mmCIF file of C-alpha atoms in Angstrom:
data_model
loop_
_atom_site.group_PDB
_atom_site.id
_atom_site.type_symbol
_atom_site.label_atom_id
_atom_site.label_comp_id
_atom_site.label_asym_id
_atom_site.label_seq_id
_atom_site.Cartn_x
_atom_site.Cartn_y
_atom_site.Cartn_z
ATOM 1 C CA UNK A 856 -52.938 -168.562 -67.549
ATOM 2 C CA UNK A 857 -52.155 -171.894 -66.522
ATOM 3 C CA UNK A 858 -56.243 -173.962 -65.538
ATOM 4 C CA UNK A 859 -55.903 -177.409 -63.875
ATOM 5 C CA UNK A 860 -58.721 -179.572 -63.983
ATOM 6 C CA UNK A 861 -59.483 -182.881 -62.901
ATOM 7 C CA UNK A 862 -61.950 -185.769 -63.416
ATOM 8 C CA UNK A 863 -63.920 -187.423 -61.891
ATOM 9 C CA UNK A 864 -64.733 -185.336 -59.265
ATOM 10 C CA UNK A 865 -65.863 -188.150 -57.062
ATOM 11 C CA UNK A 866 -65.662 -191.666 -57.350
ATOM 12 C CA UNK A 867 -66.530 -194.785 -55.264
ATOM 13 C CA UNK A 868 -65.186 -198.282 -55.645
ATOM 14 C CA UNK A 869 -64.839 -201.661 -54.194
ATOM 15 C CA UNK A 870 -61.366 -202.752 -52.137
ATOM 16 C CA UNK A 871 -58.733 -204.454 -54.458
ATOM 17 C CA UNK A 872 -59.669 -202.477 -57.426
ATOM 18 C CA UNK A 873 -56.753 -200.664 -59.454
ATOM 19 C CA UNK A 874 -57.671 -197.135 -60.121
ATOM 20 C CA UNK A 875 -57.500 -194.125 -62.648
ATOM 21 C CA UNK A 876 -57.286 -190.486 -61.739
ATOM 22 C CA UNK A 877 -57.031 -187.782 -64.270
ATOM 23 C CA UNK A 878 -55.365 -184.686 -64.162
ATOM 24 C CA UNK A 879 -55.217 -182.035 -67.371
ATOM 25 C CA UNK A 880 -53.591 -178.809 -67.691
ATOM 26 C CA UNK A 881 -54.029 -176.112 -70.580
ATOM 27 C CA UNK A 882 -50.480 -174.843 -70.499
ATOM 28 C CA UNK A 883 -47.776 -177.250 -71.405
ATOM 29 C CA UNK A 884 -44.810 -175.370 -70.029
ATOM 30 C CA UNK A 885 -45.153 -176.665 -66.728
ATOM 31 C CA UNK A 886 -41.532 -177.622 -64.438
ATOM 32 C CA UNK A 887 -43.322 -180.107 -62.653
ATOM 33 C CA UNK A 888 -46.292 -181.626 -62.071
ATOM 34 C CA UNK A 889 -47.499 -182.914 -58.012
ATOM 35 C CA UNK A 890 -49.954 -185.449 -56.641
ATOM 36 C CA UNK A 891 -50.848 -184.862 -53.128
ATOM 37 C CA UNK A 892 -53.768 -186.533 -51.025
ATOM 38 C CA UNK A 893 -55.485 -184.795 -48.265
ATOM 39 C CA UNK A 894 -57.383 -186.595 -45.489
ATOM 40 C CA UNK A 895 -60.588 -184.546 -43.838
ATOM 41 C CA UNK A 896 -59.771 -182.108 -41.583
ATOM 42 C CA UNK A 897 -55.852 -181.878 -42.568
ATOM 43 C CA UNK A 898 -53.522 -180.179 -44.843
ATOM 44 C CA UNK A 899 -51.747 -182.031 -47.910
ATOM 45 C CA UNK A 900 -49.227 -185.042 -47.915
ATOM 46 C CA UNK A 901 -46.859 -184.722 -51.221
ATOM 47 C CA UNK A 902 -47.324 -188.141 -52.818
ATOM 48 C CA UNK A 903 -45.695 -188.201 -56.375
ATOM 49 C CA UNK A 904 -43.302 -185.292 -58.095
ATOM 50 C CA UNK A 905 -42.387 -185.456 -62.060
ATOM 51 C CA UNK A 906 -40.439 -183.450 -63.521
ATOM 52 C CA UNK A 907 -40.995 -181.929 -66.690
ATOM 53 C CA UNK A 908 -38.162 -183.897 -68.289
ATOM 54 C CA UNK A 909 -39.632 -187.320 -66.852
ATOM 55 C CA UNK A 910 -42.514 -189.413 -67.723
ATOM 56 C CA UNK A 911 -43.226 -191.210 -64.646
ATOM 57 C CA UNK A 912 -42.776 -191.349 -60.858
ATOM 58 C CA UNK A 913 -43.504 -194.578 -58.978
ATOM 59 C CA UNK A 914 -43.891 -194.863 -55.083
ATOM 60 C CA UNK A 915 -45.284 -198.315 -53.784
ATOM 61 C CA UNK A 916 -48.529 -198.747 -55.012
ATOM 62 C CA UNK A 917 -48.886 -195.805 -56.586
ATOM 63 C CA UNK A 918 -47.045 -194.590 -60.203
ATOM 64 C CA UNK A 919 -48.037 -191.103 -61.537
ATOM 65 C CA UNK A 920 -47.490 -190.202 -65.280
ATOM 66 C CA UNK A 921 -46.809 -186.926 -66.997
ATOM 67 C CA UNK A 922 -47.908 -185.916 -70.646
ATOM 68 C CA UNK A 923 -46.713 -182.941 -71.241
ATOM 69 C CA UNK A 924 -47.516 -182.531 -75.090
ATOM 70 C CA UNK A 925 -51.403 -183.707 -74.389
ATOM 71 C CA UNK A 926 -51.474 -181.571 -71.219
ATOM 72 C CA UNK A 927 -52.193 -184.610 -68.953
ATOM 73 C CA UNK A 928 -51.031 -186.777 -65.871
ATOM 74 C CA UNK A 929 -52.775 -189.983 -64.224
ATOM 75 C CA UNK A 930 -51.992 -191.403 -60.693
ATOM 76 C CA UNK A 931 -52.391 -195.179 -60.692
ATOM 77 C CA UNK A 932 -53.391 -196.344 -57.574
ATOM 78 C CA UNK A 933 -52.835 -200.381 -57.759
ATOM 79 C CA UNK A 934 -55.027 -202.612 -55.336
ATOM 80 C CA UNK A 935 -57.202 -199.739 -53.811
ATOM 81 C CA UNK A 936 -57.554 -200.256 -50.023
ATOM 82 C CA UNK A 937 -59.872 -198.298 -47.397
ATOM 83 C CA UNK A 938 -57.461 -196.433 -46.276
ATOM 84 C CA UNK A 939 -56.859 -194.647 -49.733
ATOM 85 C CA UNK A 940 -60.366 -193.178 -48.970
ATOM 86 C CA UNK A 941 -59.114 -189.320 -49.148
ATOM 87 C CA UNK A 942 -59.078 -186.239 -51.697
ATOM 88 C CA UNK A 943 -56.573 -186.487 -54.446
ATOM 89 C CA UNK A 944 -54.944 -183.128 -55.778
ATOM 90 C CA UNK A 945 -52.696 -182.434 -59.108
ATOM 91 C CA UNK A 946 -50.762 -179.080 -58.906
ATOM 92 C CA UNK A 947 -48.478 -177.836 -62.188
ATOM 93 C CA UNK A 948 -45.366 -175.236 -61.258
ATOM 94 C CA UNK A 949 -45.257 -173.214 -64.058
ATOM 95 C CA UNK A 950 -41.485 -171.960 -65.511
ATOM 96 C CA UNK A 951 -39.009 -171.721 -62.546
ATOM 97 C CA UNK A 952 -41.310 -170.543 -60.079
ATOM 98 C CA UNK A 953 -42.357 -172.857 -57.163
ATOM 99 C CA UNK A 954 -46.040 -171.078 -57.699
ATOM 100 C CA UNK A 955 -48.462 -174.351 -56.961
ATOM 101 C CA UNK A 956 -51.648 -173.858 -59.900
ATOM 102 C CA UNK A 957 -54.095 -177.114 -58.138
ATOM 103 C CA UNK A 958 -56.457 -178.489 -59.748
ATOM 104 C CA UNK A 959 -60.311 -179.106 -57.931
ATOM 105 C CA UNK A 960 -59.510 -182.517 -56.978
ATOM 106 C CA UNK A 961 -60.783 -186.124 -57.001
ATOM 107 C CA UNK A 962 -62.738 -187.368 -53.707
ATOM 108 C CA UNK A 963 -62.080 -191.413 -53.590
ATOM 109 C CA UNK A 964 -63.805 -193.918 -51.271
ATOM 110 C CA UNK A 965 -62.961 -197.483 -51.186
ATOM 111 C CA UNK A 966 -65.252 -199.646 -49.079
ATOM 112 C CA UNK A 967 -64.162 -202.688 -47.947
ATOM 113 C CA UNK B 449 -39.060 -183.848 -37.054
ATOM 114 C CA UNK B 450 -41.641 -181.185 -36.291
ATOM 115 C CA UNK B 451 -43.522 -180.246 -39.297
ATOM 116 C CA UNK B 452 -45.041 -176.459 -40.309
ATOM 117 C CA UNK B 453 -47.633 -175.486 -37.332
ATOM 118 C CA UNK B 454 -50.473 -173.556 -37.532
ATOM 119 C CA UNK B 455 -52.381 -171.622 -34.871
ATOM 120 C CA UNK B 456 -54.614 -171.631 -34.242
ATOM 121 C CA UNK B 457 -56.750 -174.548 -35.922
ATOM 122 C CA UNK B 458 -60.367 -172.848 -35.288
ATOM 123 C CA UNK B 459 -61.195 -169.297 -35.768
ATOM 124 C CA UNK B 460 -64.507 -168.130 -35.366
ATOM 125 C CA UNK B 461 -65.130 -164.002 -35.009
ATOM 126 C CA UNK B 462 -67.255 -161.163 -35.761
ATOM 127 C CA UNK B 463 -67.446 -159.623 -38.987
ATOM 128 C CA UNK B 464 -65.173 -156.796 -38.951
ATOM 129 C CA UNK B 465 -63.167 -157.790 -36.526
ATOM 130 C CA UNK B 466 -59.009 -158.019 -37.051
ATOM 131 C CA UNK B 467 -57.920 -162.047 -37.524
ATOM 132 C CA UNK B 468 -54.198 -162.499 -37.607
ATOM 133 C CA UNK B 469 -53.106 -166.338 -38.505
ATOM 134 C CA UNK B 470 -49.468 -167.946 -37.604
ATOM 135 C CA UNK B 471 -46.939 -170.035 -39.129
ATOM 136 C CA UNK B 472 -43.888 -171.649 -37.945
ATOM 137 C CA UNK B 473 -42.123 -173.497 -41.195
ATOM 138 C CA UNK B 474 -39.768 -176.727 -41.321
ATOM 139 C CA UNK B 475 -36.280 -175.182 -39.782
ATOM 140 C CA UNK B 476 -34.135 -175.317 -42.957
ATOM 141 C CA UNK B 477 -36.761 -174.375 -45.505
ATOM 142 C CA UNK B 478 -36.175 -171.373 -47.375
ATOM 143 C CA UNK B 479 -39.780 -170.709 -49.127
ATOM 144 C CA UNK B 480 -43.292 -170.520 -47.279
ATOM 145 C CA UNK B 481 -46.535 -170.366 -49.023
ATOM 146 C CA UNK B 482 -50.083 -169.026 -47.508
ATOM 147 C CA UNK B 483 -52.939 -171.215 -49.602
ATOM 148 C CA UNK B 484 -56.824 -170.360 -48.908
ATOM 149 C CA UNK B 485 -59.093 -173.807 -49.370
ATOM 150 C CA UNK B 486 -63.180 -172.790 -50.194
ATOM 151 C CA UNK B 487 -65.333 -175.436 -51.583
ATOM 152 C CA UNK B 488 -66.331 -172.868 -54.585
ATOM 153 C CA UNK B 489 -62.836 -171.898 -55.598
ATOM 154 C CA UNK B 490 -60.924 -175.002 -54.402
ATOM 155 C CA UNK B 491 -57.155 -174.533 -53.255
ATOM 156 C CA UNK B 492 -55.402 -170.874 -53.967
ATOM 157 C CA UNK B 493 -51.934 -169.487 -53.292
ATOM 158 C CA UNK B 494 -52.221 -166.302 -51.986
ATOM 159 C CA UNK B 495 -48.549 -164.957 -50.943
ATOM 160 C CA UNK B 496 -45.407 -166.741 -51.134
ATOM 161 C CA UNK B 497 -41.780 -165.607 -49.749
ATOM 162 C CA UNK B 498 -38.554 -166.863 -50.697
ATOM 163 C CA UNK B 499 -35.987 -166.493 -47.833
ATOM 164 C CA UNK B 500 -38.235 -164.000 -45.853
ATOM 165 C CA UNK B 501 -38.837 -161.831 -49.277
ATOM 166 C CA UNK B 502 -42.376 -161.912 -50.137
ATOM 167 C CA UNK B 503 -41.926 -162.973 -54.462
ATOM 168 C CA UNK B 504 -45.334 -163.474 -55.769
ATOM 169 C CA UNK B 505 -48.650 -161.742 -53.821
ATOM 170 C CA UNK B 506 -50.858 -161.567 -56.646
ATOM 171 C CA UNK B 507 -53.605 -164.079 -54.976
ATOM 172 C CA UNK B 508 -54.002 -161.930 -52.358
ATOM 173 C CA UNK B 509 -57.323 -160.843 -52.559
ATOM 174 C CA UNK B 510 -57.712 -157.115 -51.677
ATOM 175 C CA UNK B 511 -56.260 -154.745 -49.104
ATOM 176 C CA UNK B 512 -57.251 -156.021 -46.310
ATOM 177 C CA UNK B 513 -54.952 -159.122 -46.321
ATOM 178 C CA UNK B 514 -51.788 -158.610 -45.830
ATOM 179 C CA UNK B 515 -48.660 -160.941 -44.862
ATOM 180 C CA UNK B 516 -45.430 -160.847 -42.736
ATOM 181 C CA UNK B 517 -42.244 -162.852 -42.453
ATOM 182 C CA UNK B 518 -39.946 -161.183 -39.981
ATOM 183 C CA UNK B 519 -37.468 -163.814 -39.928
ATOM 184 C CA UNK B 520 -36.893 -167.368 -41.152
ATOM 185 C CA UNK B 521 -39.229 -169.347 -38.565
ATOM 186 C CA UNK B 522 -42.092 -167.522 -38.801
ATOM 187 C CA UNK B 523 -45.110 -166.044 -40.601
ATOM 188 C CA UNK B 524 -48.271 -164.006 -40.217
ATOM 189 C CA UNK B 525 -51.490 -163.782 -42.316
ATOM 190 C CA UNK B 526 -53.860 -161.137 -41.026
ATOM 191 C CA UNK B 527 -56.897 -160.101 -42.111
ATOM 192 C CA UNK B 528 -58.507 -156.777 -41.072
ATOM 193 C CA UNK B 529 -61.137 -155.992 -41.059
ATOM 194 C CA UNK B 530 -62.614 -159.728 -41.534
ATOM 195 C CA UNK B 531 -65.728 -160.217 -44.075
ATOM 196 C CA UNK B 532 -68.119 -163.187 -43.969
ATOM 197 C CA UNK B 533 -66.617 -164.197 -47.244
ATOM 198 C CA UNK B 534 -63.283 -164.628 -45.775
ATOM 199 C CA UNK B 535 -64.455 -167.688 -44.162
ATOM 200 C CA UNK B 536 -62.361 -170.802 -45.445
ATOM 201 C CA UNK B 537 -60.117 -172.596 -44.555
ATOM 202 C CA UNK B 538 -55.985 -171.227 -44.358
ATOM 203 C CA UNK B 539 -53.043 -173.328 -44.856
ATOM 204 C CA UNK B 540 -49.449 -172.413 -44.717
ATOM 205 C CA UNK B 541 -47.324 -174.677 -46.706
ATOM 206 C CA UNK B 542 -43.163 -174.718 -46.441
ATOM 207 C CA UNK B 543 -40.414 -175.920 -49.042
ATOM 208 C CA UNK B 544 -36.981 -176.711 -49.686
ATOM 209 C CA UNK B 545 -37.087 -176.571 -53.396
ATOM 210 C CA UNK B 546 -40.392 -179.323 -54.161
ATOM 211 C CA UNK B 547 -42.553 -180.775 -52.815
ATOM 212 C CA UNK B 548 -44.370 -178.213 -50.576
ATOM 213 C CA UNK B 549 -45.218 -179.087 -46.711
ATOM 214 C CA UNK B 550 -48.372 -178.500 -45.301
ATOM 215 C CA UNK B 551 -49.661 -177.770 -41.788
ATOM 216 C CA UNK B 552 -53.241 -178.991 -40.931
ATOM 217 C CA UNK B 553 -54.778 -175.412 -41.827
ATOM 218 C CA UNK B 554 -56.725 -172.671 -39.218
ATOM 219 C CA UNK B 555 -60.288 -173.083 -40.059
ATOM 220 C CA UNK B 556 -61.821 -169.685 -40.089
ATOM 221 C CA UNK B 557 -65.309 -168.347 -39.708
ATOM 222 C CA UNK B 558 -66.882 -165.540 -39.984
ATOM 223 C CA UNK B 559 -70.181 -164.237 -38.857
#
């Protein structure tokens, strides 16, 4: 059975600071691996997809990378601003089913 | 472009009482997914159908949820009858393929 965690749980940082978030998952036969960010009160925006056959996915300030023999993936958020302030999800499809496994998600703050 | 649409956003009931939750997906998307959010048990997929053919139901909790997709633009999720521990929040998510779209979620309470 396919467990996503993710760490840290919470984390709180100054603006302009570049940015780690973790992501680990116990089975390595994923198809792809997702990084969404939800805001309070709102569903989840799709931020970053990898495939299983890629390594990385890059969208602005943001590049997400994919591990798949470790069983990880980190989203690199590059200059942190306030308005990254949201949750931060990882989800793994498993085989060729579009089944979403999420992991518990990293709450980020940036002050100004 | 409209995107999936949830109604409503706030439910709050009686325990016991029948709650039925709606979804209208993305026109053009073939899959839709019905996700429950609770702070102890984070985000869980509890039904999803593949061109109006429920495929996987296996998060859905017990027999008192059930789910419908009569056609290709819209979905129910009802629960009945409603427990206090049903209280969470409910998304409804659609797809072409990846990634999933979400709607804001119905925020549901029971007392």
């Amino acid at each position: 059975k396919q467990e996503v965690t993710q760490i840290p749980a919470a984390l709180s940082v100054p603006e302009g600071e570049n940015l780690v978030l973790n992501c680990s998952f116990t089975d390595s036969a994923i198809y792809n691996l997702q990084w969404f960010r939800q805001d309070p009160g709102k569903g989840l925006t799709s931020l970053l997809l990898i495939q299983s056959s890629q390594r990385e996915q890059t969208s602005g300030r943001l590049n997400a990378s994919l591990d798949k023999s470790s069983g990880r993936s980190t989203l690199y958020i590059a200059a942190s601003q306030p308005g990254d302030s949201a949750t931060y999800l990882c989800a793994a499809t498993g085989g060729y089913t579009d089944k979403l496994i999420f992991g518990t998600g990293t709450r980020l703050q940036v002050f100004p | 472009d409209a995107g999936v649409i949830q109604s409503p956003r706030h439910e709050v009931t009686e325990m016991g009482q029948e709650v039925t939750l709606r979804c209208k997906p993305i026109s053009g998307h073939n899959s839709l997914f019905w996700y429950r959010q609770t702070m102890m048990r984070g985000l869980e997929l509890l039904i999803y159908f593949n061109n109006n053919v429920p495929i996987d139901d296996s998060g859905m909790p017990e027999d008192r949820f059930s789910a419908k997709m009569p056609n290709a633009s819209f979905s129910t999720l009802k629960i009945q009858p409603s427990e206090p521990r049903d209280s969470a929040v409910y998304f409804c998510a659609s797809s072409l393929g990846q990634p999933q779209h979400f709607g804001d979620g119905t925020r549901l309470s029971i007392l």
